[in-house]
Every structure is written in structure tokens, then in C-alpha cells.
Tab-separated table of C-alpha atoms in Angstrom:
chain	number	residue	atom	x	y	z
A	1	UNK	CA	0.000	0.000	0.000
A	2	UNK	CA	1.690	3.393	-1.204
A	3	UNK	CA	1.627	6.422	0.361
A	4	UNK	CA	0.066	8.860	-1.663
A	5	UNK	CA	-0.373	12.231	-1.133
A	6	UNK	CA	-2.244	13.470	-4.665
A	7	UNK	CA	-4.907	10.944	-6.210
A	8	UNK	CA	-3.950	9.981	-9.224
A	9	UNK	CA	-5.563	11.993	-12.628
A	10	UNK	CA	-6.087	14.893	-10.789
A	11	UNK	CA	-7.734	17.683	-12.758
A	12	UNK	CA	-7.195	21.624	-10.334
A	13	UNK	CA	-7.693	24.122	-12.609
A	14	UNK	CA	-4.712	26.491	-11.103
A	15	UNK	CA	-5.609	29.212	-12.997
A	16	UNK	CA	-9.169	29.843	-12.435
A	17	UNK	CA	-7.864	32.767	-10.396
A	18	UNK	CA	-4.557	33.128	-11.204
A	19	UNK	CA	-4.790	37.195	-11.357
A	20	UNK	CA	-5.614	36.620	-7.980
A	21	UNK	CA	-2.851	34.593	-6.745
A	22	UNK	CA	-0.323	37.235	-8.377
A	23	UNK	CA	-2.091	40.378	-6.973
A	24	UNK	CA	-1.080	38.079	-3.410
A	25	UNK	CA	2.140	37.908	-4.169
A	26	UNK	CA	3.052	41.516	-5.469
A	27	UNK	CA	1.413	42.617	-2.391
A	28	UNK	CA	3.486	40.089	-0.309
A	29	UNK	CA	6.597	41.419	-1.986
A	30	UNK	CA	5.100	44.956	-1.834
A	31	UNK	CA	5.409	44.595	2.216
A	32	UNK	CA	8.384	42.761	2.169
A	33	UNK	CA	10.107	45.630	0.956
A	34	UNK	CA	8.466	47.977	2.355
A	35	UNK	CA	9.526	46.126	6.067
A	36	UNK	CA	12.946	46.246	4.851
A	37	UNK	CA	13.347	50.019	3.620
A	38	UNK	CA	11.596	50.727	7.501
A	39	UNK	CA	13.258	48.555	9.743
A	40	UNK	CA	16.026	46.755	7.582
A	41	UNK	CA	17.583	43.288	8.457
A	42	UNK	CA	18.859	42.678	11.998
A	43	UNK	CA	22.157	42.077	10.875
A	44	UNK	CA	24.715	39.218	13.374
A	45	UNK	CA	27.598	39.392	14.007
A	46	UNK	CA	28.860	38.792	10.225
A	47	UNK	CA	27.907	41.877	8.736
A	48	UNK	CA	28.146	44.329	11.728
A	49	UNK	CA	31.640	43.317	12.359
A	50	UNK	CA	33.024	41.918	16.119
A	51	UNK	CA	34.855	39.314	18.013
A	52	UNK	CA	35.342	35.771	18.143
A	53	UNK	CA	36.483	34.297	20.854
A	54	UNK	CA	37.771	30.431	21.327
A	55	UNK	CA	37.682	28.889	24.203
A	56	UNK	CA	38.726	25.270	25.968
A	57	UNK	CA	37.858	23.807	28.977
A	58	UNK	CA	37.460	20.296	30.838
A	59	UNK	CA	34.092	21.159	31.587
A	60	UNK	CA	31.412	20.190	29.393
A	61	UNK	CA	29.850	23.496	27.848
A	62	UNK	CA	26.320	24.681	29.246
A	63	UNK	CA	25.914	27.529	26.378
A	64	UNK	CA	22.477	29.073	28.844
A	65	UNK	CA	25.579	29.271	31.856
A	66	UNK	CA	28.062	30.976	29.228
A	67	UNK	CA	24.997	32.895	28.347
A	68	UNK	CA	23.992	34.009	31.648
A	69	UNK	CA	27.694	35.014	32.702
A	70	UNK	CA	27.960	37.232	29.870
A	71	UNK	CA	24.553	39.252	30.271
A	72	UNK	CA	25.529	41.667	32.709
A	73	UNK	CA	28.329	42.841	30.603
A	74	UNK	CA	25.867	44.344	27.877
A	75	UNK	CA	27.988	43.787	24.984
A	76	UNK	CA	24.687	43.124	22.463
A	77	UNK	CA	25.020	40.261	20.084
A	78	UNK	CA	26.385	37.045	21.624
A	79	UNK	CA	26.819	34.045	19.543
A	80	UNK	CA	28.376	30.589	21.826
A	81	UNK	CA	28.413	27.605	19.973
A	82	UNK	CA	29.905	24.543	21.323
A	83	UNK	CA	32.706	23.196	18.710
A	84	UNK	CA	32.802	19.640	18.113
A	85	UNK	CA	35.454	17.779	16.119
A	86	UNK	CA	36.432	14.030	16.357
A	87	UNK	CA	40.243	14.747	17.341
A	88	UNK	CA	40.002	16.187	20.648
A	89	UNK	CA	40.160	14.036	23.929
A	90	UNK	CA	37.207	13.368	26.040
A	91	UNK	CA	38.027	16.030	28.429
A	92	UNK	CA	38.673	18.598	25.590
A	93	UNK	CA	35.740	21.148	25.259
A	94	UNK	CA	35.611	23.782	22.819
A	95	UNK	CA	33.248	26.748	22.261
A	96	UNK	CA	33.230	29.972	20.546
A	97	UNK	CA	31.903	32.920	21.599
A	98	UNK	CA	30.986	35.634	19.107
A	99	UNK	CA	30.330	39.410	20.242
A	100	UNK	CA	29.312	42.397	18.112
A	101	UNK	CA	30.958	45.170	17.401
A	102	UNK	CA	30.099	47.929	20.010
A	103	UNK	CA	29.148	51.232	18.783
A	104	UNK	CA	31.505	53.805	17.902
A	105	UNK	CA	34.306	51.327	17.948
A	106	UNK	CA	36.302	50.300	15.024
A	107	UNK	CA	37.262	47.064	17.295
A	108	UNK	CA	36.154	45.604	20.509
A	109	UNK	CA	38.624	46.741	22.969
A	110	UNK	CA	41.803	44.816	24.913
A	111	UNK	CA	39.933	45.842	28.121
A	112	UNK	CA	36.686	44.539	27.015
A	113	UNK	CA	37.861	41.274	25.752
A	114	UNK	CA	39.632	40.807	29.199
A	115	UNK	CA	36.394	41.664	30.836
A	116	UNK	CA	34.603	38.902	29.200
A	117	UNK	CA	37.295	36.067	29.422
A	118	UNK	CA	37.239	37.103	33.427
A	119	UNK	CA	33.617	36.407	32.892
A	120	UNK	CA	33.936	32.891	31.436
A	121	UNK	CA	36.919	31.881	34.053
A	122	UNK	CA	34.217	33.035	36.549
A	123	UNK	CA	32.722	29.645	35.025
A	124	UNK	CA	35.626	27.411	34.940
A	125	UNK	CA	39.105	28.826	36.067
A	126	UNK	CA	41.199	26.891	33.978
A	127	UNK	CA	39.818	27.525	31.426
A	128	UNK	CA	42.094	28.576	28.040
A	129	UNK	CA	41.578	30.938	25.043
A	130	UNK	CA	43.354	29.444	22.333
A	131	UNK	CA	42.613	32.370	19.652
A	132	UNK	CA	41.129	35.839	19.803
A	133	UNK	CA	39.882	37.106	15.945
A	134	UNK	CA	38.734	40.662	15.337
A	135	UNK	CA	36.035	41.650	12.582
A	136	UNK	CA	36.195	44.934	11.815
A	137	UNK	CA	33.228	46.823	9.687
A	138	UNK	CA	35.146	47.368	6.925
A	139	UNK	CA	35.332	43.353	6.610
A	140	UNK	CA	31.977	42.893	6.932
A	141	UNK	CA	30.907	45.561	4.854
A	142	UNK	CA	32.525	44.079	2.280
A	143	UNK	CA	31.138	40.326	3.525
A	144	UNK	CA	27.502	42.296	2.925
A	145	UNK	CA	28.480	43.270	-1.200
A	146	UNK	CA	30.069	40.082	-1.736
A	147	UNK	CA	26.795	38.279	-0.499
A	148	UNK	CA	24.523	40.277	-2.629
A	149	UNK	CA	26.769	39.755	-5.773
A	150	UNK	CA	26.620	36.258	-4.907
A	151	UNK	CA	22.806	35.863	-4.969
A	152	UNK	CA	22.735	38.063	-7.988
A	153	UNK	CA	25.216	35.943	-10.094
A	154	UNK	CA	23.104	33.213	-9.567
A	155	UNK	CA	19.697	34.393	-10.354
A	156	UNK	CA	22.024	35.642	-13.648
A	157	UNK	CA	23.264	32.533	-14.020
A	158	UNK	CA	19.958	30.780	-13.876
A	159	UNK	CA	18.342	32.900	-16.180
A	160	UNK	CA	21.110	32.422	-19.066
A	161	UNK	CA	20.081	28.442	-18.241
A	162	UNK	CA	16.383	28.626	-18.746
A	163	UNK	CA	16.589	31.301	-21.960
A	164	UNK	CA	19.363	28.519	-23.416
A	165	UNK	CA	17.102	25.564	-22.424
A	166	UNK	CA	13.606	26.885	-23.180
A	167	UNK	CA	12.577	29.937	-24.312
A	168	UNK	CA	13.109	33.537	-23.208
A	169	UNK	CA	9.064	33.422	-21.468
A	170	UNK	CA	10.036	30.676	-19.339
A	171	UNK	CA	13.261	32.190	-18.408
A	172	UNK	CA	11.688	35.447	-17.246
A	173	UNK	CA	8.984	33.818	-15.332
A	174	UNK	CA	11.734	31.428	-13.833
A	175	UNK	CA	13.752	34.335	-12.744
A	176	UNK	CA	10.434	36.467	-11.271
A	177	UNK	CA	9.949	33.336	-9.387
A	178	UNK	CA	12.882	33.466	-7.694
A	179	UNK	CA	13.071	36.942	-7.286
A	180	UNK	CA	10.116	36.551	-5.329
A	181	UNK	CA	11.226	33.690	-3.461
A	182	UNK	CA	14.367	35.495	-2.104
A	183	UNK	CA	12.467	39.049	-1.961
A	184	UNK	CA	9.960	37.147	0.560
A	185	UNK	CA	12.557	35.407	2.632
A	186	UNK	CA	14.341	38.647	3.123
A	187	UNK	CA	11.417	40.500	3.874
A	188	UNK	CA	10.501	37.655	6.593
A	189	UNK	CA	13.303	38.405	8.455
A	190	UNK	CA	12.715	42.184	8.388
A	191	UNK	CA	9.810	41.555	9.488
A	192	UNK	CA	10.753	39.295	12.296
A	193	UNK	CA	13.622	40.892	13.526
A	194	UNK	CA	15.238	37.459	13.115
A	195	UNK	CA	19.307	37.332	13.289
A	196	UNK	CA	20.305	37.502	9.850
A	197	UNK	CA	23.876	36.452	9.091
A	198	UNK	CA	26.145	34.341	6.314
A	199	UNK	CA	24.609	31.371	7.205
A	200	UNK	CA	21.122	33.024	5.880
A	201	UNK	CA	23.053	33.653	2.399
A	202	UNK	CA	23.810	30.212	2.269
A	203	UNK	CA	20.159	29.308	3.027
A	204	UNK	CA	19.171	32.271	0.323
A	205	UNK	CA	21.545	30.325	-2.796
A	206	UNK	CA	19.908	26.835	-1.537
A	207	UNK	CA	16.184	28.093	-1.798
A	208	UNK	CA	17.408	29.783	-5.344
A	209	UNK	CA	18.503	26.031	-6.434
A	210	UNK	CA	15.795	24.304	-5.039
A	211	UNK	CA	13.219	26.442	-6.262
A	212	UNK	CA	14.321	26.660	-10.026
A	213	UNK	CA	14.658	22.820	-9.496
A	214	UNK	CA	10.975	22.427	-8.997
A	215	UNK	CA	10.302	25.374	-11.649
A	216	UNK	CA	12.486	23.656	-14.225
A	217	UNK	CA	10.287	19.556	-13.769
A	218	UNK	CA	7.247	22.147	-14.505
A	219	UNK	CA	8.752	23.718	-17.207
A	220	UNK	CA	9.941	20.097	-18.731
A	221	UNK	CA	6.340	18.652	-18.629
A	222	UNK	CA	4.936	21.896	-20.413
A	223	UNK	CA	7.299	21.875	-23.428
A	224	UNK	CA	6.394	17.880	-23.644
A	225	UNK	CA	2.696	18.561	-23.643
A	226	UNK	CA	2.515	21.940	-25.866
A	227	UNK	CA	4.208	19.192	-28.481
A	228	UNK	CA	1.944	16.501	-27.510
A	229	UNK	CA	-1.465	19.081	-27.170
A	230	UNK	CA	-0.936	21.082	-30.050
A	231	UNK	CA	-4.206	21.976	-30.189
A	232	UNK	CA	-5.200	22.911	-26.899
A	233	UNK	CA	-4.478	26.598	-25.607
A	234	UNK	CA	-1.710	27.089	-23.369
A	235	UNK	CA	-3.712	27.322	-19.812
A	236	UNK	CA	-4.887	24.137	-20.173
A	237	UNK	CA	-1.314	22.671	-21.269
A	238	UNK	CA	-0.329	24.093	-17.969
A	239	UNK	CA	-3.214	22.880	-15.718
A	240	UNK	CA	-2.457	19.304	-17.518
A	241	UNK	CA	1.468	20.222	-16.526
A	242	UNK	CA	1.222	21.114	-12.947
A	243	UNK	CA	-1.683	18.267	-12.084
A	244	UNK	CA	0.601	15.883	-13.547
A	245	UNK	CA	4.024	17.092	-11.961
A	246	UNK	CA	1.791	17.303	-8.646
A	247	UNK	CA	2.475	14.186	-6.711
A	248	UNK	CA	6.357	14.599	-7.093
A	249	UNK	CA	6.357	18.293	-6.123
A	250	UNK	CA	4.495	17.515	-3.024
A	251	UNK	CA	6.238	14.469	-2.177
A	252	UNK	CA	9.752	16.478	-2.693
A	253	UNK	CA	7.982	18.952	-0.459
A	254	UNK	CA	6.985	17.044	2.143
A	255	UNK	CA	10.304	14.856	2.660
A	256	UNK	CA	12.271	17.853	2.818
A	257	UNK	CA	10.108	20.047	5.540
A	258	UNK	CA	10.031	16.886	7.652
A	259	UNK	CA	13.687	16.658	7.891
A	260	UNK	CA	13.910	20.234	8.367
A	261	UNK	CA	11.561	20.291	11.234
A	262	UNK	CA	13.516	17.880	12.760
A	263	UNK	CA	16.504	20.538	12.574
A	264	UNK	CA	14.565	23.220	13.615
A	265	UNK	CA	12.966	21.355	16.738
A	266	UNK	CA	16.047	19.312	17.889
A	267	UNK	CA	19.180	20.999	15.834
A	268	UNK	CA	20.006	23.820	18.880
A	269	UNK	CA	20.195	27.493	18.145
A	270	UNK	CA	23.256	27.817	16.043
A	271	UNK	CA	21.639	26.857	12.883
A	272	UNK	CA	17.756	27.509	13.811
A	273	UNK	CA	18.148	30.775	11.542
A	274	UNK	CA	19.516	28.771	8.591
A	275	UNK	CA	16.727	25.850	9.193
A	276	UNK	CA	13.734	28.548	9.755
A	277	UNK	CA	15.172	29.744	6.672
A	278	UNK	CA	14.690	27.065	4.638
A	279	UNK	CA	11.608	25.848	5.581
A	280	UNK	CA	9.933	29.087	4.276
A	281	UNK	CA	11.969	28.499	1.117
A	282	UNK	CA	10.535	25.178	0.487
A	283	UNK	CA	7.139	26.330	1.479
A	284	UNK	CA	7.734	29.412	-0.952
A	285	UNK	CA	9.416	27.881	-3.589
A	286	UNK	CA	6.744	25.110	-3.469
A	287	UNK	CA	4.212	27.983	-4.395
A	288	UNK	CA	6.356	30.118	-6.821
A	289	UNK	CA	6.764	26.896	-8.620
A	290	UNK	CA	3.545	26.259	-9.217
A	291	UNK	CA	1.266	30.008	-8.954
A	292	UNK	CA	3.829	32.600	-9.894
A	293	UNK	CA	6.311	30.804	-12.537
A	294	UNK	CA	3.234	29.387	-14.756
A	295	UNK	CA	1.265	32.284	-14.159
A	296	UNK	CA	3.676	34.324	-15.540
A	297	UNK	CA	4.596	32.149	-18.690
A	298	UNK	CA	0.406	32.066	-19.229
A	299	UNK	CA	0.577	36.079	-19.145
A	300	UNK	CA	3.440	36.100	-21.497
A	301	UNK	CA	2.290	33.793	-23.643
A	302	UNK	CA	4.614	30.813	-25.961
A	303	UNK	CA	5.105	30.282	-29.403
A	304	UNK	CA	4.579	27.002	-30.392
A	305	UNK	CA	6.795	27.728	-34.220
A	306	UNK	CA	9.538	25.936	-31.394
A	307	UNK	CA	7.757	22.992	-30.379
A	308	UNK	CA	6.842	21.876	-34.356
A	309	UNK	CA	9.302	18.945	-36.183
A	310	UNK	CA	10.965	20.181	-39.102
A	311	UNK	CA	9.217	18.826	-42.236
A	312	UNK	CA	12.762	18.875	-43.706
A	313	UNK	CA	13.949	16.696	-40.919
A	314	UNK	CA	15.566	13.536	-42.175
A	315	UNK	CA	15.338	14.402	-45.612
A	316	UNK	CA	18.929	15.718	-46.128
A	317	UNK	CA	20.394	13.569	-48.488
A	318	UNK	CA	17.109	12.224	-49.901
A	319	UNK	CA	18.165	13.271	-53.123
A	320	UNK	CA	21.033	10.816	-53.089
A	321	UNK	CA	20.538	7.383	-54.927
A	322	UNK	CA	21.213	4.349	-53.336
């Protein structure tokens, strides 16, 4: 007995209000930015610049007790994440503590980083600080360019793809899907307030791949049914597309929120931004994928000149006697 999640010859007519489901998502992206223009991103300690700080002790690490010893310094941003790695001994245990930049300073001062390894020897007084790095904001202002490049070359990247593979409709409405995707993700996190670091750039480039991956198995089934319904108009070569495409995009769907729930739940704090990250990119590449990618190859429109055989086609040397 299979597990299905979409009966088989389904028949949803997607685009009964597709004008709809687009007026949604302009407004959605409409907000986003308008979130991010007011309150902007709530930047960690990547891209406002700081301090790392290693430490090692023979006492396991509590992060709420590292935490709670560094609160009443007021130093902002605080990032301790336990470092594992199969080479140390059992008595060997690593963290690193992260601190923003403080205002007005170009680095966190000698004094301040000597207040807060007092703090953490308040914990365990052997404990060591193997390394001490510095970020400065010039660093991560550049970190911040370098990201947005990043995303951009890929979206560029992606749309060279499509336009090569299909047509130039499907590579525009491949590209607005994205666009959307990563214009809704950022806007979440305006929104939220939620720490927003290189990690989240990383999640940003894996929503970008996973969402043209879906738009792309759409794309595939459309071009093999406008050859296969020549005769049909092109919203009902995409409701026959998506319905058929359906099960798989769901099940892909599915499969990957569950293990990314599982991260999110049971994963620890360190990578909960990356994790809540992704799980709206599934959930919104899930929907570009099927609403905003086809809805915007319907409004465009496709020739079919493309999809016909060349009567000529075989015939090269037909001429020729044998």
C-alpha cells in the first residue's frame, strides 16, 4: 500500500484565479520591501563586524551558563556555539563565543575582551583561550556586497540556463519566481527581527537552487505537452502540466520540511536561523513553482513555431541514390 499524497488523474484548474494569486504575491513582496526600507535586516555578528572568541575547557559546555555570565556585561550580540570535532580528547571542550561590534568602535577593545574572558573563568578557572579574531566593519561591509553579488550571479546565471534551455518566457517567469522567493525570505526576516547572518546567504543560494529545481520539472512537462497538445491553448497545457508534476512536487515537499523540522525542533540554536530559513523556502518555492512561474509564462504567452518537427527533418540527403 503506497503512500500517496495526490490521487492519481487529478484535474485543479490552477488558474481559475490566477490574477488573484499574483495580486497576493506583489502585495506580499510589496510589504516585504516595504519592512525592509523601515526597519532593515537585523544584521549578526557577520555583517556588523566583532569578536570571536575560542575557548577550551574540561568542563562540558552549558551555552544558557556561558549565556547568563555574559549578560551583565551588555555587549549586544552574543553568539556561543559549542565546537565539536572528532580529534580532541574526552576532556577537551571547545566553544566559541561571538560578540558584536560595540558602537563607535572600530574594534572591541583589549579591556573589554579581558572583561569577558574574566567572565567565562568566573565559570571554569582553567579555562584557556586558544585564539582571539577581530572583525572589523570594513570586513563585513565588504562580507555584505560580496553576499549580494553572490545571490545576484546566480539568479544571472539561472536565467542564461532557462533562456538557453527553453525559451526567453520561461526564463523570465523562472527568474520572477525566484526573485520573489528570495524578496519574501528577506522580507521575513525584516519583518521578524530574526538574526540575519552568512549562514542566511547560504540558506538564500539553496532556496534559489531548489526552487528553479521544482520550476524547471514544470517547465519540462509543459514543453512535452505543448508538443503533444498542439491543439489545446496554453492554460490548459499548464493545468495538464502542474496536475501531472503534482504528486512529485508535493512528495519532494513534504520529505524535505520533515527533515527540516527535525533541525529546527532538535538541531540547537546555532543553525535555527539557517533551518527557519529554509523551511519558508521550500514552502515558498513550493508555491512560486507552481502560482507565480506558470502564471507568468500564461501572461506572457509561448510560441509554439519551437515545439513543431521540421518537415525537412531527415530528408537531407534524400536526393542521393542508393
Amino acid at each position: 500500500m503506497r503512500l500517496k499524497l495526490v490521487r492519481e488523474n487529478t484535474s485543479i484548474d490552477f488558474f481559475s484565479r490566477a490574477r488573484i494569486w499574483l495580486g497576493i504575491s506583489m502585495v506580499a513582496m510589496v510589504i516585504a520591501c516595504a519592512s525592509f526600507m523601515l526597519q532593515g535586516l537585523n544584521y549578526g555578528i557577520d555583517f556588523q563586524g566583532g569578536t570571536s572568541i575560542r575557548t577550551q575547557s574540561e568542563q562540558p559546555v552549558d551555552v544558557a551558563v556561558y549565556r547568563a555570565a555574559l549578560d551583565p556585561l551588555a555587549l549586544g550580540d552574543i553568539s556561543i556555539a559549542e565546537v565539536f570535532d572528532p580529534s580532541f580528547e574526552e576532556d577537551q571542550h571547545v566553544a566559541l563565543v561571538r560578540i558584536q561590534a560595540q558602537e563607535g568602535d572600530e574594534r572591541i577593545a583589549s579591556e573589554t575582551i579581558q572583561a569577558v574572558q574574566a567572565a567565562l573563568q568566573s565559570i571554569d578557572p582553567n579555562m584557556s583561550f586558544p585564539s582571539v579574531e577581530s572583525v572589523g566593519p570594513k570586513v563585513s561591509g565588504e562580507l555584505i556586497q560580496t553576499a549580494v553579488i553572490a545571490v545576484a550571479l546566480a539568479v544571472v546565471a539561472i536565467l542564461l540556463y532557462i533562456w538557453l534551455r527553453f525559451e526567453w518566457q520561461f526564463a523570465i517567469g523562472a527568474v520572477l519566481a525566484l526573485s520573489h522567493d528570495v524578496i519574501l525570505t528577506i522580507g521575513i526576516f525584516s519583518e521578524l527581527q530574526i538574526k540575519f547572518d552568512l549562514a542566511i546567504i547560504a540558506a538564500l543560494l539553496t532556496i534559489v537552487g531548489y526552487s528553479i529545481n521544482d520550476t524547471v520539472i514544470v517547465f519540462d512537462r509543459v514543453r512535452e505537452n505543448l508538443r503533444k497538445y498542439k491543439r489545446k491553448d496554453l492554460k490548459e497545457v499548464l493545468n495538464i502540466s502542474i496536475n501531472e508534476t503534482l504528486s512529485r512536487t508535493l512528495m519532494t515537499s513534504v520529505t524535505t520540511l520533515l527533515a527540516l523540522i527535525a533541525l529546527f525542533v532538535l538541531g540547537g540554536d546555532v543553525i535555527r536561523g539557517f533551518v527557519f530559513a529554509m523551511i519558508w523556502g521550500v514552502i515558498i518555492g513550493t508555491y512560486s513553482s507552481i502560482f507565480v512561474a506558470s502564471a507568468i509564462l500564461l501572461v506572457l504567452g509561448v510560441k509554439r513555431d519551437w515545439s513543431k518537427k521540421d518537415p525537412s527533418a531527415g530528408t537531407k540527403y534524400g536526393h542521393i541514390d542508393t
